[in-house]
Short mmCIF file of C-alpha atoms and ligand atoms in Angstrom, two decimals:
data_model
loop_
_atom_site.label_atom_id
_atom_site.label_comp_id
_atom_site.label_asym_id
_atom_site.label_seq_id
_atom_site.Cartn_x
_atom_site.Cartn_y
_atom_site.Cartn_z
CA MET A 1 -0.03 -0.20 0.10
CA PHE A 2 2.86 2.36 0.89
CA ASP A 3 5.09 1.66 -1.78
CA ARG A 4 6.78 4.01 -3.97
CA PRO A 5 5.74 7.86 -3.96
CA PRO A 6 4.45 9.02 -7.41
CA LYS A 7 6.85 11.49 -7.65
CA TYR A 8 9.68 13.42 -5.90
CA ILE A 9 8.36 15.96 -3.33
CA ALA A 10 10.65 18.32 -1.51
CA TYR A 11 10.57 19.11 2.03
CA GLY A 12 9.84 22.78 1.58
CA THR A 13 9.76 25.93 3.44
CA ALA A 14 6.84 24.64 5.46
CA GLY A 15 7.21 20.80 5.23
CA PHE A 16 5.66 18.50 2.55
CA ARG A 17 2.94 20.03 0.59
CA ASP A 18 1.40 18.88 -2.79
CA ASN A 19 -1.86 17.12 -4.13
CA ALA A 20 -3.12 15.13 -1.39
CA ALA A 21 -3.43 12.22 -3.74
CA ASP A 22 0.37 11.99 -3.95
CA LEU A 23 1.11 12.05 -0.18
CA ASP A 24 0.00 8.67 1.49
CA THR A 25 3.37 7.19 1.33
CA ILE A 26 5.24 10.44 2.04
CA VAL A 27 2.68 10.68 5.17
CA TYR A 28 3.39 7.11 6.17
CA ARG A 29 6.91 7.69 6.27
CA VAL A 30 7.03 11.03 8.11
CA GLY A 31 5.47 8.61 10.74
CA LEU A 32 8.73 6.62 10.49
CA VAL A 33 11.12 9.61 10.66
CA ALA A 34 8.88 11.65 13.37
CA ALA A 35 9.35 8.49 15.61
CA MET A 36 13.26 8.39 14.77
CA ARG A 37 13.48 12.19 15.68
CA SER A 38 11.68 11.72 18.95
CA ARG A 39 13.95 8.67 19.78
CA TYR A 40 17.19 11.02 18.93
CA LEU A 41 16.00 13.85 21.10
CA GLY A 42 14.47 11.63 23.74
CA LYS A 43 11.34 13.85 23.82
CA THR A 44 7.89 14.01 22.25
CA VAL A 45 7.63 15.57 18.87
CA GLY A 46 4.59 16.63 16.73
CA VAL A 47 3.29 16.19 13.30
CA MET A 48 0.90 18.50 11.54
CA ILE A 49 -1.32 17.34 8.59
CA THR A 50 -2.05 20.54 6.59
CA ALA A 51 -1.57 22.65 3.72
CA SER A 52 -2.21 25.88 5.31
CA HIS A 53 -3.59 28.35 2.43
CA ASN A 54 -3.36 25.92 -0.47
CA PRO A 55 -6.64 24.79 -2.47
CA PRO A 56 -8.73 22.05 -0.65
CA GLU A 57 -7.39 19.16 -2.80
CA ASP A 58 -3.75 19.76 -1.57
CA ASN A 59 -2.40 18.46 1.81
CA GLY A 60 0.94 18.24 3.57
CA ALA A 61 2.92 17.49 6.61
CA LYS A 62 5.19 19.27 8.89
CA ILE A 63 7.44 17.96 11.74
CA ILE A 64 7.40 19.94 15.13
CA ASP A 65 10.20 19.92 17.42
CA PRO A 66 10.16 19.40 21.10
CA LEU A 67 10.05 23.18 22.13
CA GLY A 68 7.40 23.82 19.59
CA ASP A 69 9.51 25.44 16.99
CA MET A 70 9.74 23.78 13.37
CA LEU A 71 11.92 21.04 12.47
CA GLN A 72 15.59 21.79 12.83
CA GLU A 73 16.76 22.85 9.09
CA SER A 74 19.66 20.59 9.10
CA TRP A 75 17.27 17.45 9.31
CA GLU A 76 15.23 18.52 6.36
CA SER A 77 17.23 16.86 3.71
CA ARG A 78 17.41 13.58 5.66
CA VAL A 79 13.73 13.78 5.99
CA ALA A 80 13.28 14.28 2.37
CA GLU A 81 15.56 11.55 1.24
CA ILE A 82 14.01 8.96 3.36
CA CYS A 83 10.38 9.93 2.60
CA ASN A 84 10.95 9.89 -1.03
CA ALA A 85 12.99 6.66 -1.38
CA GLN A 86 11.92 4.57 -4.31
CA THR A 87 11.05 1.19 -2.52
CA ASP A 88 10.03 0.25 0.82
CA SER A 89 13.23 -1.61 1.33
CA GLU A 90 15.34 1.33 0.27
CA CYS A 91 13.49 3.38 2.84
CA VAL A 92 14.30 0.79 5.75
CA ASP A 93 17.89 0.89 4.69
CA LEU A 94 18.09 4.75 4.89
CA LEU A 95 16.39 4.55 8.14
CA LYS A 96 18.75 2.06 9.48
CA LYS A 97 21.67 4.11 8.27
CA SER A 98 20.38 7.17 10.21
CA TYR A 99 19.88 5.21 13.48
CA LEU A 100 23.48 4.08 13.30
CA GLU A 101 24.75 7.49 12.21
CA LEU A 102 22.92 9.60 14.97
CA LYS A 103 23.96 6.57 17.52
CA ILE A 104 20.13 5.94 18.47
CA PRO A 105 20.40 3.16 21.27
CA ASP A 106 18.26 0.06 21.03
CA GLY A 107 14.95 0.38 22.96
CA GLN A 108 14.73 4.05 23.06
CA VAL A 109 11.40 5.26 23.58
CA SER A 110 9.42 7.54 21.24
CA ASN A 111 6.12 9.66 21.34
CA VAL A 112 4.51 11.52 18.76
CA VAL A 113 1.60 13.91 18.86
CA TYR A 114 -0.35 14.63 15.63
CA GLY A 115 -3.16 16.67 14.41
CA ARG A 116 -4.95 18.00 11.40
CA ASP A 117 -6.81 20.69 9.37
CA THR A 118 -10.33 20.09 7.89
CA ARG A 119 -9.26 18.90 4.66
CA ALA A 120 -11.20 15.93 3.24
CA SER A 121 -8.10 13.70 2.92
CA GLY A 122 -7.06 14.52 6.57
CA PRO A 123 -8.53 11.46 8.02
CA ARG A 124 -7.03 9.18 5.38
CA LEU A 125 -3.55 10.68 5.78
CA ALA A 126 -3.85 10.78 9.77
CA GLU A 127 -4.27 6.98 9.08
CA ALA A 128 -1.31 6.73 6.88
CA LEU A 129 0.62 8.74 9.67
CA GLN A 130 -0.66 6.31 12.22
CA ALA A 131 0.45 2.96 10.40
CA GLY A 132 3.83 4.66 10.12
CA LEU A 133 4.10 5.09 13.93
CA LEU A 134 2.70 1.72 14.38
CA ARG A 135 5.44 0.11 12.32
CA ALA A 136 8.07 2.31 14.15
CA GLU A 137 6.70 0.92 17.38
CA SER A 138 6.29 4.38 18.73
CA SER A 139 3.37 5.60 21.21
CA SER A 140 1.38 8.23 19.71
CA THR A 141 -1.79 10.51 20.51
CA ASP A 142 -4.01 11.74 17.80
CA PHE A 143 -5.27 15.17 18.83
CA GLY A 144 -7.77 15.27 15.65
CA LEU A 145 -8.78 18.50 14.38
CA VAL A 146 -6.48 21.40 15.70
CA THR A 147 -4.81 24.50 14.30
CA THR A 148 -1.06 24.37 13.58
CA PRO A 149 -0.07 26.60 16.36
CA GLN A 150 -2.29 24.70 18.86
CA LEU A 151 -0.32 21.40 18.17
CA HIS A 152 2.97 23.32 18.66
CA TYR A 153 1.92 24.46 21.94
CA ILE A 154 0.48 21.03 22.90
CA THR A 155 4.03 19.70 21.94
CA ARG A 156 5.84 22.22 24.03
CA CYS A 157 3.64 21.65 26.91
CA ILE A 158 4.25 17.99 27.00
CA ASN A 159 8.05 18.60 26.80
CA ASP A 160 8.01 21.61 29.30
CA PRO A 161 5.00 21.53 31.47
CA THR A 162 5.80 24.92 32.78
CA PHE A 163 4.30 26.21 29.45
CA GLY A 164 0.77 25.10 30.07
CA GLU A 165 -1.61 22.23 30.13
CA PRO A 166 -1.18 20.11 26.92
CA THR A 167 -4.69 19.98 25.80
CA VAL A 168 -6.69 22.45 23.40
CA ASP A 169 -8.74 23.36 26.59
CA GLY A 170 -5.40 24.44 28.35
CA TYR A 171 -4.56 26.58 25.34
CA PHE A 172 -7.90 28.26 25.40
CA LYS A 173 -7.57 29.08 29.24
CA LYS A 174 -3.98 30.42 28.89
CA ILE A 175 -5.11 32.91 26.17
CA SER A 176 -8.30 34.06 27.46
CA SER A 177 -7.18 34.34 30.95
CA ALA A 178 -4.33 36.60 29.87
CA PHE A 179 -6.36 38.57 27.70
CA SER A 180 -8.94 39.18 30.56
CA LYS A 181 -6.13 40.45 32.80
CA LEU A 182 -4.67 42.79 30.39
CA THR A 183 -7.83 44.26 29.37
CA PRO A 184 -10.34 44.38 32.16
CA ARG A 185 -13.64 45.62 30.59
CA SER A 186 -17.28 45.72 30.97
CA PRO A 187 -19.54 43.92 28.41
CA LEU A 188 -20.35 47.67 26.93
CA THR A 189 -16.45 48.48 26.09
CA ARG A 190 -15.50 45.08 24.65
CA SER A 191 -14.05 45.08 21.37
CA SER A 192 -16.09 43.80 18.39
CA VAL A 193 -14.35 42.06 15.26
CA THR A 194 -15.71 40.33 12.51
CA VAL A 195 -13.45 37.11 11.62
CA ASP A 196 -13.24 35.39 8.53
CA CYS A 197 -12.45 31.67 9.26
CA ALA A 198 -11.43 30.63 5.78
CA ASN A 199 -14.15 27.70 6.49
CA GLY A 200 -11.36 25.95 8.10
CA VAL A 201 -10.00 24.51 11.26
CA GLY A 202 -9.89 28.18 12.68
CA ALA A 203 -13.82 28.15 12.64
CA VAL A 204 -13.90 24.89 14.67
CA LYS A 205 -11.69 26.15 17.17
CA LEU A 206 -12.93 29.73 17.68
CA LEU A 207 -16.48 28.26 18.12
CA GLU A 208 -15.06 25.93 20.67
CA MET A 209 -13.40 28.90 22.45
CA MET A 210 -16.60 31.10 22.73
CA PRO A 211 -17.52 30.20 26.11
CA TYR A 212 -13.91 31.33 27.18
CA ILE A 213 -14.22 34.83 25.44
CA ASN A 214 -17.97 35.79 25.23
CA ASP A 215 -17.74 38.42 28.02
CA LEU A 216 -14.25 39.55 26.72
CA ALA A 217 -14.72 40.33 23.07
CA GLU A 218 -17.28 40.18 20.50
CA LEU A 219 -16.24 37.82 17.66
CA ASN A 220 -18.78 37.85 14.75
CA LEU A 221 -17.50 34.64 12.85
CA VAL A 222 -18.04 34.11 9.27
CA ASN A 223 -16.80 31.38 6.56
CA VAL A 224 -17.29 28.70 9.37
CA GLN A 225 -18.46 26.11 6.75
CA TYR A 226 -15.67 23.64 7.79
CA THR A 227 -17.99 20.60 7.13
CA ASP A 228 -17.84 21.43 3.72
CA PRO A 229 -14.00 20.82 3.05
CA ASP A 230 -14.45 22.05 -0.77
CA SER A 231 -14.92 25.74 0.42
CA LEU A 232 -11.83 25.90 2.39
CA ASN A 233 -9.76 29.13 1.46
CA VAL A 234 -12.11 29.49 -1.50
CA GLU A 235 -12.75 33.28 -1.97
CA CYS A 236 -11.91 33.79 1.54
CA GLY A 237 -8.79 33.49 4.20
CA ALA A 238 -5.66 35.54 4.84
CA ASP A 239 -4.04 34.64 1.48
CA TYR A 240 -7.24 35.51 -0.53
CA VAL A 241 -7.22 38.97 1.24
CA LYS A 242 -3.66 39.74 1.05
CA THR A 243 -3.27 38.91 -2.46
CA ASN A 244 -6.41 40.37 -3.98
CA GLN A 245 -6.59 43.33 -1.57
CA HIS A 246 -10.33 43.20 -1.10
CA LEU A 247 -13.11 41.66 1.12
CA PRO A 248 -13.36 37.79 1.46
CA LYS A 249 -17.05 36.65 0.77
CA ASN A 250 -19.59 37.06 3.28
CA VAL A 251 -17.92 40.04 4.95
CA GLN A 252 -20.00 43.24 4.50
CA PRO A 253 -18.30 46.43 4.00
CA GLU A 254 -19.12 48.49 7.18
CA HIS A 255 -17.36 51.76 7.75
CA ASP A 256 -14.27 51.42 9.94
CA LYS A 257 -15.28 48.22 11.34
CA LEU A 258 -12.35 45.85 12.22
CA CYS A 259 -12.25 42.70 10.19
CA CYS A 260 -9.75 39.90 10.10
CA SER A 261 -9.13 36.55 7.96
CA LEU A 262 -7.15 33.59 9.12
CA ASP A 263 -5.72 31.00 6.76
CA GLY A 264 -6.65 27.14 6.59
CA ASP A 265 -4.39 26.08 9.53
CA ALA A 266 -4.87 29.23 11.40
CA ASP A 267 -1.26 30.07 11.97
CA ARG A 268 -1.70 33.70 9.79
CA ILE A 269 -3.80 36.53 10.03
CA VAL A 270 -4.37 39.69 8.52
CA PHE A 271 -6.96 42.51 9.21
CA TYR A 272 -8.59 45.21 7.43
CA LEU A 273 -11.56 47.57 7.27
CA VAL A 274 -13.40 49.86 4.88
CA HIS A 275 -13.06 53.66 5.23
CA ASP A 276 -15.03 55.76 3.11
CA GLY A 277 -15.61 52.90 0.76
CA ASN A 278 -11.84 52.16 0.61
CA PHE A 279 -10.45 48.69 1.43
CA CYS A 280 -7.58 49.38 3.94
CA LEU A 281 -5.21 46.26 4.48
CA LEU A 282 -3.55 45.83 7.75
CA ASP A 283 -1.17 43.09 7.02
CA GLY A 284 1.80 41.34 8.90
CA ASP A 285 3.91 44.64 8.35
CA LYS A 286 1.05 46.92 10.14
CA ILE A 287 0.73 44.17 13.01
CA ALA A 288 4.56 44.29 13.67
CA SER A 289 4.56 48.12 13.53
CA LEU A 290 1.54 48.34 15.87
CA ALA A 291 3.19 45.83 18.42
CA ALA A 292 6.74 47.70 18.07
CA GLY A 293 5.11 51.02 18.78
CA PHE A 294 3.36 49.60 21.77
CA PHE A 295 6.16 47.81 23.35
CA ARG A 296 8.47 50.64 22.62
CA ARG A 297 6.45 52.66 24.98
CA PHE A 298 7.76 50.31 27.85
CA GLN A 299 11.33 51.21 26.96
CA GLU A 300 10.40 54.74 26.62
CA ASP A 301 8.91 54.75 30.34
CA SER A 302 12.41 53.45 31.50
CA GLU A 303 14.29 55.96 29.62
CA HIS A 304 12.27 58.88 31.47
CA THR A 305 11.97 57.65 34.78
CA GLY A 306 15.32 55.60 35.01
CA GLU A 307 13.36 53.07 36.79
CA LEU A 308 14.41 50.10 35.13
CA GLU A 309 17.62 48.27 35.86
CA LYS A 310 18.14 47.01 32.39
CA PRO A 311 16.27 48.45 29.66
CA ILE A 312 14.65 45.83 27.49
CA ASP A 313 16.03 45.43 24.03
CA ILE A 314 13.36 45.48 21.27
CA GLY A 315 13.96 44.42 17.69
CA VAL A 316 11.87 43.64 14.65
CA VAL A 317 12.38 41.09 12.03
CA GLN A 318 11.11 41.37 8.72
CA THR A 319 11.54 39.56 5.18
CA ALA A 320 12.33 41.55 2.04
CA TYR A 321 8.58 41.52 1.37
CA ALA A 322 7.95 43.92 4.19
CA ASN A 323 6.73 47.27 2.75
CA GLY A 324 9.53 49.90 2.64
CA SER A 325 7.20 52.32 4.56
CA SER A 326 6.90 49.93 7.43
CA THR A 327 10.52 49.29 7.98
CA ASN A 328 11.10 53.10 7.60
CA TYR A 329 8.50 53.90 10.17
CA ILE A 330 10.04 51.39 12.62
CA LYS A 331 13.56 52.49 12.16
CA SER A 332 13.11 56.15 11.76
CA ASP A 333 9.70 57.12 13.83
CA LEU A 334 10.30 54.17 16.54
CA HIS A 335 13.86 54.08 16.74
CA LEU A 336 14.14 50.32 16.73
CA PRO A 337 16.26 47.94 14.78
CA VAL A 338 15.04 45.89 11.95
CA ASP A 339 16.51 42.82 10.74
CA CYS A 340 15.58 41.23 7.24
CA THR A 341 15.93 37.60 6.95
CA LYS A 342 15.10 34.95 4.43
CA THR A 343 11.36 33.97 3.63
CA GLY A 344 9.70 31.38 6.06
CA VAL A 345 8.77 31.46 9.67
CA LYS A 346 11.96 29.44 11.18
CA HIS A 347 14.31 32.25 9.71
CA LEU A 348 12.57 35.08 11.43
CA HIS A 349 11.88 33.37 14.65
CA HIS A 350 15.35 32.34 15.15
CA VAL A 351 16.67 35.99 14.69
CA ALA A 352 13.96 37.35 16.93
CA GLN A 353 15.17 35.10 19.80
CA LYS A 354 18.09 37.29 20.36
CA TYR A 355 16.06 40.13 21.69
CA GLY A 356 14.53 40.87 24.77
CA ILE A 357 11.26 41.47 23.15
CA GLY A 358 11.53 40.03 19.41
CA ILE A 359 8.63 41.12 17.16
CA TYR A 360 8.49 39.17 13.69
CA PHE A 361 5.90 39.26 11.05
CA GLU A 362 6.06 38.18 7.48
CA ALA A 363 3.95 40.68 5.61
CA ASN A 364 1.41 37.73 4.63
CA GLY A 365 0.56 37.57 8.15
CA HIS A 366 2.74 35.10 9.83
CA GLY A 367 4.53 36.02 12.76
CA THR A 368 4.54 36.53 16.91
CA VAL A 369 6.08 38.45 19.57
CA LEU A 370 8.90 36.56 21.57
CA PHE A 371 9.58 37.62 25.08
CA ASN A 372 13.18 36.50 26.64
CA GLN A 373 11.98 35.32 30.15
CA ASP A 374 15.28 35.81 31.59
CA ARG A 375 15.75 39.39 30.73
CA ILE A 376 12.12 40.40 31.40
CA SER A 377 12.08 39.27 34.91
CA ASP A 378 15.25 41.56 35.45
CA ASN A 379 12.81 44.07 34.63
CA HIS A 380 11.09 45.45 37.66
CA VAL A 381 8.50 47.88 36.65
CA HIS A 382 6.60 46.10 33.80
CA SER A 383 7.64 42.43 34.30
CA ASP A 384 3.91 41.56 35.32
CA VAL A 385 2.27 43.15 32.12
CA LEU A 386 4.85 41.59 29.81
CA ASN A 387 4.86 38.29 31.43
CA LEU A 388 0.80 38.39 30.78
CA TYR A 389 1.76 39.41 27.03
CA ALA A 390 4.16 36.29 26.85
CA GLU A 391 1.01 34.13 28.00
CA LEU A 392 -1.33 35.69 25.46
CA VAL A 393 1.12 35.58 22.65
CA ASN A 394 2.06 32.22 21.24
CA GLN A 395 5.91 31.67 21.97
CA THR A 396 6.31 28.86 19.61
CA VAL A 397 5.06 29.83 16.35
CA GLY A 398 2.93 32.58 14.57
CA ASP A 399 -0.79 32.08 15.74
CA ALA A 400 -3.67 33.71 14.14
CA ILE A 401 -5.91 33.22 17.42
CA SER A 402 -3.31 34.51 19.73
CA ASP A 403 -2.43 37.47 17.18
CA LEU A 404 -6.08 38.30 16.99
CA PHE A 405 -6.20 38.93 20.85
CA LEU A 406 -2.58 40.69 20.87
CA VAL A 407 -3.98 43.19 18.38
CA LEU A 408 -7.38 43.70 20.22
CA ALA A 409 -5.48 43.97 23.67
CA ILE A 410 -3.07 46.88 22.05
CA LEU A 411 -5.87 48.60 20.46
CA GLU A 412 -7.89 48.70 23.62
CA THR A 413 -4.97 49.65 25.77
CA LEU A 414 -3.76 52.40 23.41
CA ASN A 415 -7.41 53.53 23.16
CA ILE A 416 -6.94 54.02 19.31
CA THR A 417 -9.25 52.75 16.59
CA ALA A 418 -8.40 50.46 13.66
CA TYR A 419 -8.29 53.30 11.09
CA ASP A 420 -5.90 55.26 13.65
CA TRP A 421 -3.76 52.00 13.41
CA PHE A 422 -4.09 52.01 9.66
CA MET A 423 -2.82 55.72 9.48
CA GLN A 424 0.47 55.05 11.31
CA TYR A 425 2.01 55.08 7.95
CA VAL A 426 1.12 54.71 4.46
CA ASP A 427 2.23 51.68 2.42
CA LEU A 428 4.34 52.25 -0.75
CA PRO A 429 2.53 51.06 -3.82
CA ASN A 430 3.57 47.24 -4.40
CA LYS A 431 3.23 44.56 -6.76
CA LEU A 432 3.79 40.75 -6.39
CA MET A 433 3.97 38.61 -9.74
CA LYS A 434 4.85 35.05 -10.33
CA THR A 435 6.25 33.40 -13.46
CA ARG A 436 7.20 29.73 -14.37
CA VAL A 437 10.74 28.90 -15.55
CA LYS A 438 12.58 26.12 -16.92
CA ASP A 439 14.33 25.62 -13.62
CA ARG A 440 13.75 27.61 -10.68
CA ASN A 441 16.88 26.17 -9.00
CA VAL A 442 19.17 28.40 -11.02
CA PHE A 443 17.82 31.55 -9.13
CA LYS A 444 20.26 32.05 -6.30
CA THR A 445 19.87 34.84 -4.01
CA THR A 446 21.79 36.66 -1.24
CA ASP A 447 21.52 39.62 1.14
CA ALA A 448 18.36 37.92 2.67
CA GLU A 449 16.85 37.37 -0.70
CA ARG A 450 17.26 40.96 -2.00
CA ARG A 451 19.83 40.47 -4.66
CA LEU A 452 20.36 37.60 -7.26
CA VAL A 453 23.78 36.24 -7.38
CA ASN A 454 22.56 34.19 -10.33
CA PRO A 455 21.57 34.68 -13.00
CA GLU A 456 23.72 37.83 -13.21
CA ASP A 457 21.96 39.52 -15.97
CA VAL A 458 18.55 39.27 -14.28
CA GLN A 459 19.84 41.28 -11.37
CA GLN A 460 21.76 43.73 -13.77
CA LYS A 461 18.29 44.19 -15.56
CA ILE A 462 16.65 44.89 -12.11
CA ASP A 463 19.47 47.45 -11.21
CA GLU A 464 19.12 49.32 -14.47
CA LEU A 465 15.13 49.31 -14.05
CA VAL A 466 15.36 50.31 -10.38
CA ARG A 467 17.82 53.43 -11.24
CA ASN A 468 15.08 54.76 -13.28
CA THR A 469 12.10 54.50 -10.88
CA PRO A 470 11.47 56.76 -8.02
CA GLN A 471 11.44 54.96 -4.79
CA GLY A 472 11.83 51.91 -6.59
CA ARG A 473 12.77 48.62 -5.07
CA CYS A 474 12.53 45.11 -6.76
CA PHE A 475 13.80 41.59 -6.15
CA VAL A 476 13.11 37.96 -7.33
CA ARG A 477 13.39 34.58 -5.78
CA ALA A 478 12.56 31.14 -6.34
CA SER A 479 9.24 30.09 -4.37
CA GLY A 480 9.71 27.39 -1.65
CA THR A 481 6.09 26.20 -1.96
CA GLU A 482 5.34 26.28 -5.80
CA ASP A 483 7.28 25.93 -9.12
CA VAL A 484 7.54 29.49 -9.89
CA VAL A 485 9.74 32.60 -9.39
CA ARG A 486 8.26 35.42 -7.72
CA VAL A 487 8.88 39.08 -8.55
CA TYR A 488 8.26 41.71 -5.95
CA ALA A 489 8.29 45.46 -6.56
CA GLU A 490 7.63 48.56 -4.87
CA ALA A 491 7.64 52.26 -6.24
CA GLN A 492 6.30 55.73 -5.50
CA THR A 493 3.23 55.24 -7.84
CA GLN A 494 1.16 52.17 -8.39
CA GLU A 495 1.80 52.67 -12.32
CA SER A 496 5.54 52.78 -12.12
CA CYS A 497 5.44 49.75 -9.60
CA ASP A 498 3.14 47.61 -11.80
CA ALA A 499 5.45 48.54 -14.77
CA LEU A 500 8.60 47.65 -12.90
CA ALA A 501 7.57 44.09 -11.76
CA LYS A 502 6.11 43.59 -15.49
CA GLU A 503 9.27 44.25 -17.20
CA VAL A 504 11.22 42.10 -14.77
CA CYS A 505 8.80 39.32 -15.10
CA ASN A 506 9.11 39.47 -18.95
CA TYR A 507 12.66 39.60 -19.03
CA ILE A 508 12.63 36.58 -17.06
CA ALA A 509 9.84 34.54 -18.91
CA ALA A 510 11.75 35.46 -22.30
CA ASN A 511 15.28 34.21 -21.16
CA TYR A 512 14.62 31.29 -18.62
C1 LIG B 601 5.68 28.97 3.76
C2 LIG B 601 5.92 29.62 4.96
C3 LIG B 601 5.56 31.18 4.94
C4 LIG B 601 6.32 31.49 3.77
C5 LIG B 601 5.79 31.14 2.50
C6 LIG B 601 6.54 31.63 1.12
C7 LIG B 601 5.80 28.76 7.25
C8 LIG B 601 4.88 28.35 8.49
N1 LIG B 601 5.25 29.00 6.38
O1 LIG B 601 4.17 29.18 3.70
O2 LIG B 601 6.42 31.52 6.15
O3 LIG B 601 5.95 33.15 3.56
O4 LIG B 601 6.03 29.66 2.61
O5 LIG B 601 6.13 30.72 0.26
O6 LIG B 601 7.22 28.75 7.22
P1 LIG B 601 6.96 30.90 -1.21
O7 LIG B 601 8.33 30.35 -0.87
O8 LIG B 601 6.23 30.21 -2.18
O9 LIG B 601 6.92 32.28 -1.45
ZN1 LIG B 602 -0.89 28.47 7.42
#
């Protein structure tokens, strides 16, 4: 049954992801490898079955490391090789080789927790995974329908009980209790927000969470048809809203009303509103800027009063896709450092860990705020509040549900409207395009993906075009999730930015 995978499938930016029909063998073998990872570390690991914002017919699997972070990068090629073996016996040989190489003692126990989003193929792939775990003689627990960040949270709690209760219920309690302490309010003043759940697992979990938050915030849930998996991410969800820059289906335009959209596994969120008939997007860059401005105030207090023994160092981590206006706002107006990393949550997460408060968001809405507990407990004045924020905000990975409550808490505390937030800075016009090429692997980047080292002529072409475009910026990179190269451009006007992106795209299409 689980013999040869129909084609080679890479372990990409966020695990295996492809058409679900091609994934049975891969996911079965993910069970074998996850068990090995667990034995190697002597800890519980997680496996999430999801294809995030992809269309309903796709699915995927990603391995979660014991502290709730993504699989260590150095293991990715090992996992890809084993899972893509041409025969079962080749797969077994590769596993044996790895067990020896990694010096995993005989009899070492293994424990794997897993869960899935609402796709129709989820139960079948969960069975495949379970079969792999059985064969590897690993103990395991099936958490059923969960969001990706919930499974990260649960994995962390099992290995580190101080983090919380390793259940979905424990997750709800942790977030709702922190939120209620941060923003004590009456039912009259609670925030109201429309949440587009992308017809996915976010709907399942927010509906379950309602009893915990009814008195704290008014969530108006739409696109909650999770029992109809074919509607997942269709004309709705974070990716749809960010890409098309307009309202998803079933969200009515209501002047200045705060709305948000989750993606298919609820690890990503974007906000928006309609002001005077105009769609106003509050993407990951806006969330990062809001959070940066908010936590910066804690630093300012200490500068003014000199009360803090050690000021907290705050930094923001973005990727090349961050709108230039957001970077400029954070550096020049907030006077905070900004790092730029390669695309993919794991890269941002890693860099954000070096700060006392590390704020990281991709423009597409993946992100979180990390608090360094040691440095915060040195800080006498605000440690209580900061520790509550550390409870509220998922410390393992970007999390749409916890980011939603983070934004509500900040807006309420600052007493500003969503439109005030939108007006903190004005985005530069930008354009994202993609084009197919013969071999996207020839596109090699440097400088956090902001420049190409290869092909050289493409970079020369970009330089030449950018020189002639006021406030122009443009870069090209190979996608880690699709067989395309992406072209991003920014400029003073929408026309010049569209022209820049289009010329670069045409040049690539004509030559590669
Ligand atoms: C994955 C990444 C996301 C990144 C995107 C880029 C995670 C959990 N997800 O979805 O962070 O923005 O890939 O896709 O790391 P691309 O390589 O196709 O542009
Ligand atoms: Zn996602």
